[in-house]
Coordinates of C-alpha atoms in Angstrom, one line a residue:
M1 CA 55.8 137.4 149.6
K2 CA 59.3 137.3 148.1
P3 CA 61.6 134.9 150.0
L4 CA 64.4 136.5 151.9
Q5 CA 68.0 135.8 150.8
S6 CA 71.3 135.7 152.7
L7 CA 73.6 138.7 152.3
R8 CA 76.1 138.5 149.5
G9 CA 79.2 136.8 150.7
M10 CA 77.4 135.2 153.7
V11 CA 77.0 131.5 152.8
D12 CA 74.8 128.9 154.4
L13 CA 76.6 125.5 155.2
L14 CA 74.1 122.8 154.2
P15 CA 73.9 119.3 155.6
G16 CA 75.6 117.9 152.5
Q17 CA 78.6 120.2 153.1
T18 CA 79.0 120.1 156.9
P19 CA 80.7 116.6 157.0
F20 CA 83.7 118.2 155.3
W21 CA 83.8 120.9 157.9
Q22 CA 83.5 118.4 160.7
R23 CA 86.3 116.3 159.3
I24 CA 88.7 119.3 159.2
E25 CA 87.7 120.4 162.7
A26 CA 88.0 116.9 164.2
T27 CA 91.4 116.4 162.5
A28 CA 92.7 119.8 163.7
R29 CA 91.5 119.1 167.3
D30 CA 93.4 115.8 167.2
H31 CA 96.6 117.4 166.0
F32 CA 96.4 120.2 168.5
R33 CA 95.7 117.7 171.3
R34 CA 98.8 115.7 170.4
A35 CA 100.9 118.8 170.3
A36 CA 99.6 120.0 173.7
V37 CA 97.9 123.1 172.2
E38 CA 94.9 124.4 174.2
E39 CA 91.8 126.0 172.7
I40 CA 90.8 129.6 173.3
R41 CA 87.5 131.2 172.2
T42 CA 87.1 134.9 171.7
P43 CA 84.1 137.2 170.9
L44 CA 83.2 137.9 167.3
L45 CA 82.8 141.6 168.2
E46 CA 85.7 143.7 169.4
V47 CA 86.5 147.4 169.8
T48 CA 87.7 148.8 166.4
E49 CA 90.9 150.1 168.0
L50 CA 92.1 146.6 168.6
F51 CA 92.5 145.9 164.9
A52 CA 93.5 149.4 164.0
R53 CA 96.4 149.3 166.5
G54 CA 97.3 145.7 166.1
I55 CA 96.9 145.1 162.3
G56 CA 97.9 148.6 161.2
E57 CA 95.9 151.6 159.9
A58 CA 97.6 151.4 156.5
T59 CA 96.7 147.8 155.8
D60 CA 94.0 146.9 153.3
V61 CA 92.2 145.0 156.1
V62 CA 91.8 148.1 158.3
G63 CA 91.5 150.6 155.5
K64 CA 89.1 148.9 153.2
E65 CA 87.7 145.6 154.5
M66 CA 86.5 145.8 158.0
Y67 CA 82.8 145.6 159.1
S68 CA 82.8 148.4 161.6
F69 CA 79.9 150.4 163.2
E70 CA 79.0 152.5 166.2
D71 CA 76.7 150.7 168.7
R72 CA 74.0 152.2 170.9
G73 CA 76.6 153.1 173.5
E74 CA 78.5 155.1 170.9
R75 CA 81.4 152.5 171.0
H76 CA 83.3 151.9 167.8
C77 CA 82.9 148.1 167.2
T78 CA 84.2 145.7 164.5
L79 CA 83.4 142.2 163.6
R80 CA 86.8 140.5 163.8
P81 CA 88.6 140.3 160.5
E82 CA 91.3 137.9 161.8
G83 CA 92.0 135.9 165.0
T84 CA 95.5 136.8 166.2
A85 CA 94.7 140.3 167.6
S86 CA 91.7 138.9 169.6
V87 CA 93.7 136.1 171.1
V88 CA 96.5 138.5 172.1
R89 CA 93.9 140.8 173.6
A90 CA 92.4 138.0 175.6
A91 CA 95.8 136.7 176.8
I92 CA 96.7 140.2 178.1
Q93 CA 93.3 140.9 179.6
H94 CA 93.2 137.6 181.6
G95 CA 96.8 137.5 182.6
L96 CA 97.8 134.5 180.5
V97 CA 101.0 136.0 179.2
A98 CA 102.1 136.6 182.9
Q99 CA 101.7 132.9 183.6
G100 CA 104.4 131.8 181.2
P101 CA 104.4 130.6 177.6
Q102 CA 101.0 129.8 176.0
R103 CA 100.2 127.3 173.3
L104 CA 96.8 128.2 172.0
W105 CA 94.5 127.5 169.1
Y106 CA 91.2 129.0 167.9
G107 CA 88.5 128.5 165.3
G108 CA 85.5 130.3 164.0
P109 CA 84.1 132.9 161.6
M110 CA 85.9 136.1 160.6
F111 CA 84.5 139.0 158.5
R112 CA 85.9 141.1 155.7
Y113 CA 84.2 143.2 153.1
E114 CA 85.8 142.0 149.8
R115 CA 84.7 140.6 146.5
P116 CA 83.3 137.1 147.1
Q117 CA 84.8 134.3 145.0
A118 CA 85.5 130.6 145.2
G119 CA 87.0 129.8 148.6
R120 CA 86.7 133.4 149.8
Q121 CA 83.6 134.9 151.3
R122 CA 82.7 138.0 153.4
Q123 CA 82.0 135.7 156.4
F124 CA 84.7 133.1 156.3
H125 CA 86.2 130.7 158.8
Q126 CA 89.7 130.1 160.1
I127 CA 91.5 127.7 162.4
G128 CA 94.6 129.3 163.9
L129 CA 97.5 128.6 166.2
E130 CA 99.3 131.1 168.4
F131 CA 102.5 130.4 170.5
L132 CA 102.9 133.3 173.0
G133 CA 106.2 133.6 175.0
H134 CA 108.3 131.4 172.7
A135 CA 111.4 133.1 171.2
D136 CA 113.5 130.2 170.1
P137 CA 113.6 129.5 166.3
R138 CA 112.4 126.0 167.1
S139 CA 109.0 127.4 167.9
D140 CA 108.7 128.7 164.3
V141 CA 109.7 125.3 163.1
E142 CA 107.2 123.5 165.3
A143 CA 104.3 125.9 164.4
I144 CA 105.0 125.3 160.7
A145 CA 105.3 121.5 161.2
I146 CA 101.9 121.3 163.0
A147 CA 100.3 123.1 160.0
W148 CA 102.1 121.0 157.4
D149 CA 101.2 117.7 159.2
L150 CA 97.6 118.7 159.6
L151 CA 97.2 119.5 155.9
M152 CA 99.0 116.3 154.9
D153 CA 96.7 114.3 157.2
L154 CA 93.7 115.9 155.6
G155 CA 95.0 114.7 152.2
V156 CA 95.5 118.2 150.7
G157 CA 97.6 117.7 147.5
G158 CA 100.2 119.8 145.7
L159 CA 101.4 121.5 148.9
S160 CA 104.3 123.9 148.8
L161 CA 105.8 125.9 151.7
E162 CA 107.1 129.4 150.9
L163 CA 109.4 131.0 153.4
N164 CA 111.0 134.4 154.0
S165 CA 112.5 136.5 156.8
L166 CA 111.2 140.0 157.4
G167 CA 114.0 140.6 159.9
S168 CA 113.9 142.9 162.9
S169 CA 112.3 146.3 163.1
D170 CA 115.7 147.9 162.5
D171 CA 116.3 145.6 159.4
R172 CA 112.9 146.6 158.0
L173 CA 113.5 150.3 158.7
R174 CA 116.8 150.2 156.6
Y175 CA 115.1 148.2 153.9
R176 CA 112.1 150.5 153.8
S177 CA 114.3 153.4 153.0
D178 CA 116.0 151.6 150.1
L179 CA 112.8 150.2 148.8
V180 CA 110.9 153.6 148.8
A181 CA 113.8 155.2 146.9
W182 CA 113.6 152.5 144.3
L183 CA 109.8 152.6 144.1
E184 CA 109.8 156.4 143.7
A185 CA 112.3 156.0 140.8
H186 CA 109.9 153.6 139.1
R187 CA 106.6 155.2 140.2
Q188 CA 105.3 155.8 136.7
D189 CA 105.6 152.0 135.9
L190 CA 103.6 150.8 139.0
D191 CA 99.9 150.1 139.1
P192 CA 97.8 152.7 141.0
D193 CA 97.4 150.7 144.2
S194 CA 101.2 150.2 144.4
Q195 CA 101.7 153.9 143.8
Q196 CA 99.5 154.7 146.8
R197 CA 101.3 152.2 149.0
I198 CA 104.7 153.9 148.5
S199 CA 103.7 156.4 151.2
T200 CA 101.5 154.2 153.4
N201 CA 102.9 150.6 153.4
P202 CA 105.7 150.2 150.9
L203 CA 106.5 146.6 151.8
R204 CA 103.0 145.6 150.6
V205 CA 104.0 146.6 147.1
L206 CA 106.1 143.4 147.0
D207 CA 102.9 141.4 147.4
S208 CA 101.1 143.1 144.5
K209 CA 99.0 140.9 142.3
N210 CA 99.5 143.1 139.3
P211 CA 101.6 141.1 136.7
Q212 CA 103.3 144.2 135.3
T213 CA 104.3 145.3 138.8
Q214 CA 105.5 141.9 139.8
A215 CA 107.7 141.8 136.7
L216 CA 109.1 145.2 137.5
L217 CA 109.9 144.1 141.1
A218 CA 112.4 141.6 139.8
G219 CA 114.9 144.5 139.9
A220 CA 114.0 145.9 143.3
P221 CA 116.2 145.6 146.3
T222 CA 115.5 142.6 148.5
L223 CA 114.9 142.4 152.2
A224 CA 117.4 139.5 152.5
N225 CA 120.2 141.9 151.7
A226 CA 119.1 144.2 154.5
L227 CA 119.1 141.6 157.2
G228 CA 121.5 142.0 160.1
D229 CA 123.7 139.2 161.4
E230 CA 121.3 138.1 164.2
S231 CA 118.4 138.0 161.8
R232 CA 120.4 136.0 159.3
E233 CA 121.5 133.5 161.9
R234 CA 117.9 133.1 163.2
F235 CA 116.5 132.5 159.7
L236 CA 119.3 129.9 159.1
R237 CA 118.2 128.0 162.2
V238 CA 114.6 128.0 161.0
R239 CA 115.6 126.6 157.7
Q240 CA 117.8 124.0 159.3
G241 CA 115.0 122.9 161.6
L242 CA 112.6 122.4 158.6
E243 CA 115.3 120.5 156.7
A244 CA 115.8 118.2 159.8
L245 CA 112.1 117.4 159.7
A246 CA 112.2 116.8 156.0
I247 CA 109.6 119.5 155.3
P248 CA 110.4 121.0 151.9
F249 CA 110.3 124.7 151.4
R250 CA 111.1 127.4 148.8
L251 CA 112.6 130.8 149.7
N252 CA 110.4 133.6 148.5
P253 CA 112.0 137.1 149.0
R254 CA 108.8 138.8 148.0
L255 CA 106.7 137.2 150.7
V256 CA 105.7 139.9 153.2
R257 CA 102.2 138.9 154.4
G258 CA 99.5 141.5 154.7
L259 CA 99.5 142.6 158.3
D260 CA 101.9 145.1 160.0
Y261 CA 102.7 143.0 163.1
Y262 CA 104.8 140.4 161.3
G263 CA 108.6 140.3 161.7
H264 CA 111.3 137.6 161.2
T265 CA 109.8 134.4 159.9
A266 CA 106.9 134.7 157.4
F267 CA 105.5 131.7 155.6
E268 CA 102.6 130.5 153.4
I269 CA 101.5 127.0 152.5
T270 CA 99.9 126.8 149.1
S271 CA 98.2 124.1 147.0
S272 CA 98.6 123.8 143.3
Q273 CA 95.0 122.5 143.2
L274 CA 93.5 126.0 144.0
G275 CA 94.5 128.1 141.0
A276 CA 95.0 131.8 141.7
Q277 CA 93.8 131.7 145.3
A278 CA 96.5 129.1 146.2
T279 CA 97.2 129.9 149.9
V280 CA 95.6 127.6 152.4
C281 CA 97.7 128.6 155.4
G282 CA 99.8 131.6 156.3
G283 CA 101.5 133.1 159.3
G284 CA 104.7 134.1 160.9
R285 CA 106.4 135.7 163.9
Y286 CA 105.0 138.8 165.6
D287 CA 107.2 139.6 168.6
G288 CA 106.0 143.2 169.0
L289 CA 102.2 142.7 169.0
V290 CA 101.7 141.8 172.6
E291 CA 103.5 144.9 173.8
Q292 CA 101.8 147.0 171.1
L293 CA 98.4 146.0 172.5
G294 CA 99.4 146.9 176.1
G295 CA 101.0 143.8 177.4
P296 CA 104.6 143.0 178.4
P297 CA 107.3 142.3 175.7
T298 CA 106.4 138.8 174.5
P299 CA 107.8 136.9 171.6
A300 CA 105.1 135.1 169.5
V301 CA 104.5 133.1 166.4
G302 CA 101.3 131.7 164.8
W303 CA 99.3 130.9 161.7
A304 CA 95.8 130.6 160.3
L305 CA 94.3 128.4 157.7
G306 CA 91.2 129.0 155.7
M307 CA 88.4 126.5 156.1
E308 CA 86.5 127.4 152.9
R309 CA 89.6 126.7 150.7
L310 CA 90.2 123.4 152.5
V311 CA 86.6 122.3 152.0
L312 CA 86.9 123.3 148.3
L313 CA 90.0 121.1 148.0
L314 CA 88.5 118.1 149.8
S315 CA 85.3 118.2 147.7
Q316 CA 87.4 118.5 144.5
A317 CA 89.5 115.5 145.6
L318 CA 86.4 113.4 146.0
Q319 CA 85.1 114.5 142.6
D320 CA 88.4 113.7 140.9
E321 CA 88.4 110.2 142.5
G322 CA 84.9 109.6 141.1
A323 CA 83.5 109.3 144.6
E324 CA 80.2 110.7 145.7
Q325 CA 80.7 114.4 146.3
R326 CA 78.3 114.7 149.1
P327 CA 79.6 112.9 152.2
V328 CA 76.5 111.7 154.0
A329 CA 76.4 110.9 157.7
T330 CA 75.6 107.2 157.4
P331 CA 73.5 105.5 160.1
D332 CA 74.2 102.0 161.3
L333 CA 70.5 101.3 161.5
Y334 CA 67.4 102.8 159.8
V335 CA 64.2 102.3 161.7
V336 CA 60.9 101.8 159.8
S337 CA 57.7 101.6 161.8
R338 CA 53.9 101.7 161.4
G339 CA 51.0 101.8 163.8
V340 CA 50.6 103.7 167.1
A341 CA 52.2 100.9 169.2
G342 CA 54.9 100.1 166.5
E343 CA 55.9 103.8 166.3
A344 CA 56.2 104.1 170.1
Y345 CA 58.2 100.9 170.2
A346 CA 60.5 102.2 167.5
M347 CA 61.3 105.4 169.4
R348 CA 62.1 103.4 172.6
L349 CA 64.4 100.9 170.7
A350 CA 66.2 103.7 168.8
R351 CA 66.9 105.6 172.0
H352 CA 68.2 102.4 173.6
C353 CA 70.5 101.7 170.6
R354 CA 71.9 105.2 170.6
H355 CA 72.9 104.8 174.3
R356 CA 74.1 101.2 174.4
P357 CA 77.0 100.9 176.9
G358 CA 80.3 100.5 175.1
E359 CA 78.8 100.2 171.5
P360 CA 76.3 103.0 170.8
L361 CA 74.8 102.8 167.3
A362 CA 74.0 105.6 164.9
V363 CA 70.2 105.2 164.4
Q364 CA 67.9 107.1 162.1
V365 CA 64.1 106.8 162.7
D366 CA 61.8 107.4 159.8
L367 CA 59.3 109.9 161.1
S368 CA 57.2 110.4 157.9
G369 CA 54.3 108.1 158.9
A370 CA 54.3 106.8 155.2
G371 CA 53.8 103.2 154.2
F372 CA 56.5 100.6 154.6
D373 CA 57.5 100.7 150.9
K374 CA 58.2 104.4 150.9
Q375 CA 60.0 104.2 154.2
L376 CA 62.2 101.4 152.9
K377 CA 63.1 103.4 149.8
R378 CA 64.5 106.1 152.1
A379 CA 66.2 103.4 154.2
R380 CA 68.1 102.2 151.2
R381 CA 69.1 105.7 150.2
S382 CA 70.4 106.3 153.8
G383 CA 73.4 104.0 153.4
A384 CA 72.6 102.0 156.5
R385 CA 73.4 98.3 156.4
W386 CA 70.2 97.3 158.1
A387 CA 66.6 98.4 158.4
L388 CA 64.7 97.6 161.6
L389 CA 61.0 97.0 160.7
L390 CA 58.6 97.4 163.6
G391 CA 54.8 97.3 163.6
D392 CA 52.1 96.8 166.2
E393 CA 52.6 93.0 166.1
E394 CA 56.3 93.3 166.9
A395 CA 55.5 95.8 169.7
A396 CA 52.9 93.4 171.2
N397 CA 55.2 90.3 171.3
G398 CA 58.6 92.1 171.9
S399 CA 60.2 91.1 168.7
V400 CA 62.1 92.8 165.8
R401 CA 62.5 92.3 162.1
L402 CA 65.9 93.0 160.6
M403 CA 66.2 93.6 156.9
P404 CA 69.6 93.7 155.1
L405 CA 69.9 96.9 152.9
V406 CA 73.2 96.2 151.1
A407 CA 74.5 93.3 149.2
R408 CA 76.2 90.7 151.4
P409 CA 79.4 88.8 150.5
A410 CA 78.7 85.3 149.3
E411 CA 80.6 83.7 152.2
V412 CA 78.2 85.3 154.7
G413 CA 75.1 84.7 152.8
A414 CA 74.4 86.9 149.8
G415 CA 70.8 87.6 149.3
Q416 CA 69.9 86.5 152.9
T417 CA 66.4 87.1 154.0
D418 CA 65.0 89.2 156.9
R419 CA 66.0 88.1 160.4
H420 CA 63.3 87.8 163.0
M421 CA 64.4 87.7 166.7
S422 CA 63.4 88.8 170.1
E423 CA 64.1 92.3 171.4
T424 CA 66.5 90.8 174.0
D425 CA 68.5 88.9 171.3
F426 CA 68.6 92.0 169.1
L427 CA 69.9 94.3 171.8
A428 CA 72.6 91.7 172.6
L429 CA 74.0 91.8 169.1
S430 CA 77.4 93.4 168.9
L431 CA 78.3 96.0 166.3
D432 CA 80.6 93.4 164.6
Q433 CA 77.7 91.0 164.4
L434 CA 75.5 93.6 162.8
N435 CA 78.2 94.5 160.3
T436 CA 78.8 90.9 159.3

């Protein structure tokens, strides 16, 4: 029978890869905790209308990329393509926005039907932050600073922050009129996708990936010239806030983001180590979305970062440094055992070590039942400092045999031999004593 394969663009995360994911998740949790940001978890499946209304019917996400279907109850359902709309829906549904400003973060899989490539899959993962009820420009600055510091802490190199203001809805309406007139005058020189967007979502033409279109857009009117005084003042305060925090940025008047709900601040953080798919984090302000989804008028700002691209960057960094590319979860102790009594003794000691008060150990028990030599080969490959060798004799007299698995410094006895001791003495060893 032919083995089954995963769907294209749906990728398994194997044990050699998951330590990268765990590191990113743990670091993000720590940064959010220190910034008093609370976690929210939303379903993978939502009503299709949530994204059509929130993201925008004319966007590529809604028009081309969503996984949508009708369920047995004849409801139109969609696997979430992004996290913001779901978080806003949950905040409205459960009355969070009525309780005052909310500082929330989320993480998990998203789904879009697009061509899989390095760092981009059809099931992909994001970590995101949403500040609901915060209107002050300082909230934009803080949101960006949390993202920047997180990426710096992860060791992502070649970071660059690109910044733009999309202004108010009135600013964009004025600009849209000027832009459409200019695009119509140059229609014949635009790529087919951009020609189609003139009537559906003209601002997205500014984000075209077509080189010829991008070169042509150098002569297009800019949104910066259409900003009103209030929008200009607000954007100035955001820039001043970033400068005060010594976070470097570059103004990009063509940065519009791909979703309809953005207004005022828009930003992307890119890495020069990623090539064409350079964006690792993107977001901005979306003051109208809560009201658009049925809630009260609520200012908001947020961002999302792509886990796959971060994992790609971290693994590349290890490879460039000549380190082992696969980060293995290394045990403190590897337990080798033989014999019925020895194997039972091994299980009991391993469990005790894993639950030692104050100093639990990471312990791996060899469950193969193979000979001592084969088990010791696996022990050396595990990266553990010590192997605990147990047989029926040790079980009978309550003793243990500790074998060093790594070279020891000369001052602490390089080439030292196995250590035999009682179970009581072994369990009394501190982690420092085991390590030295």
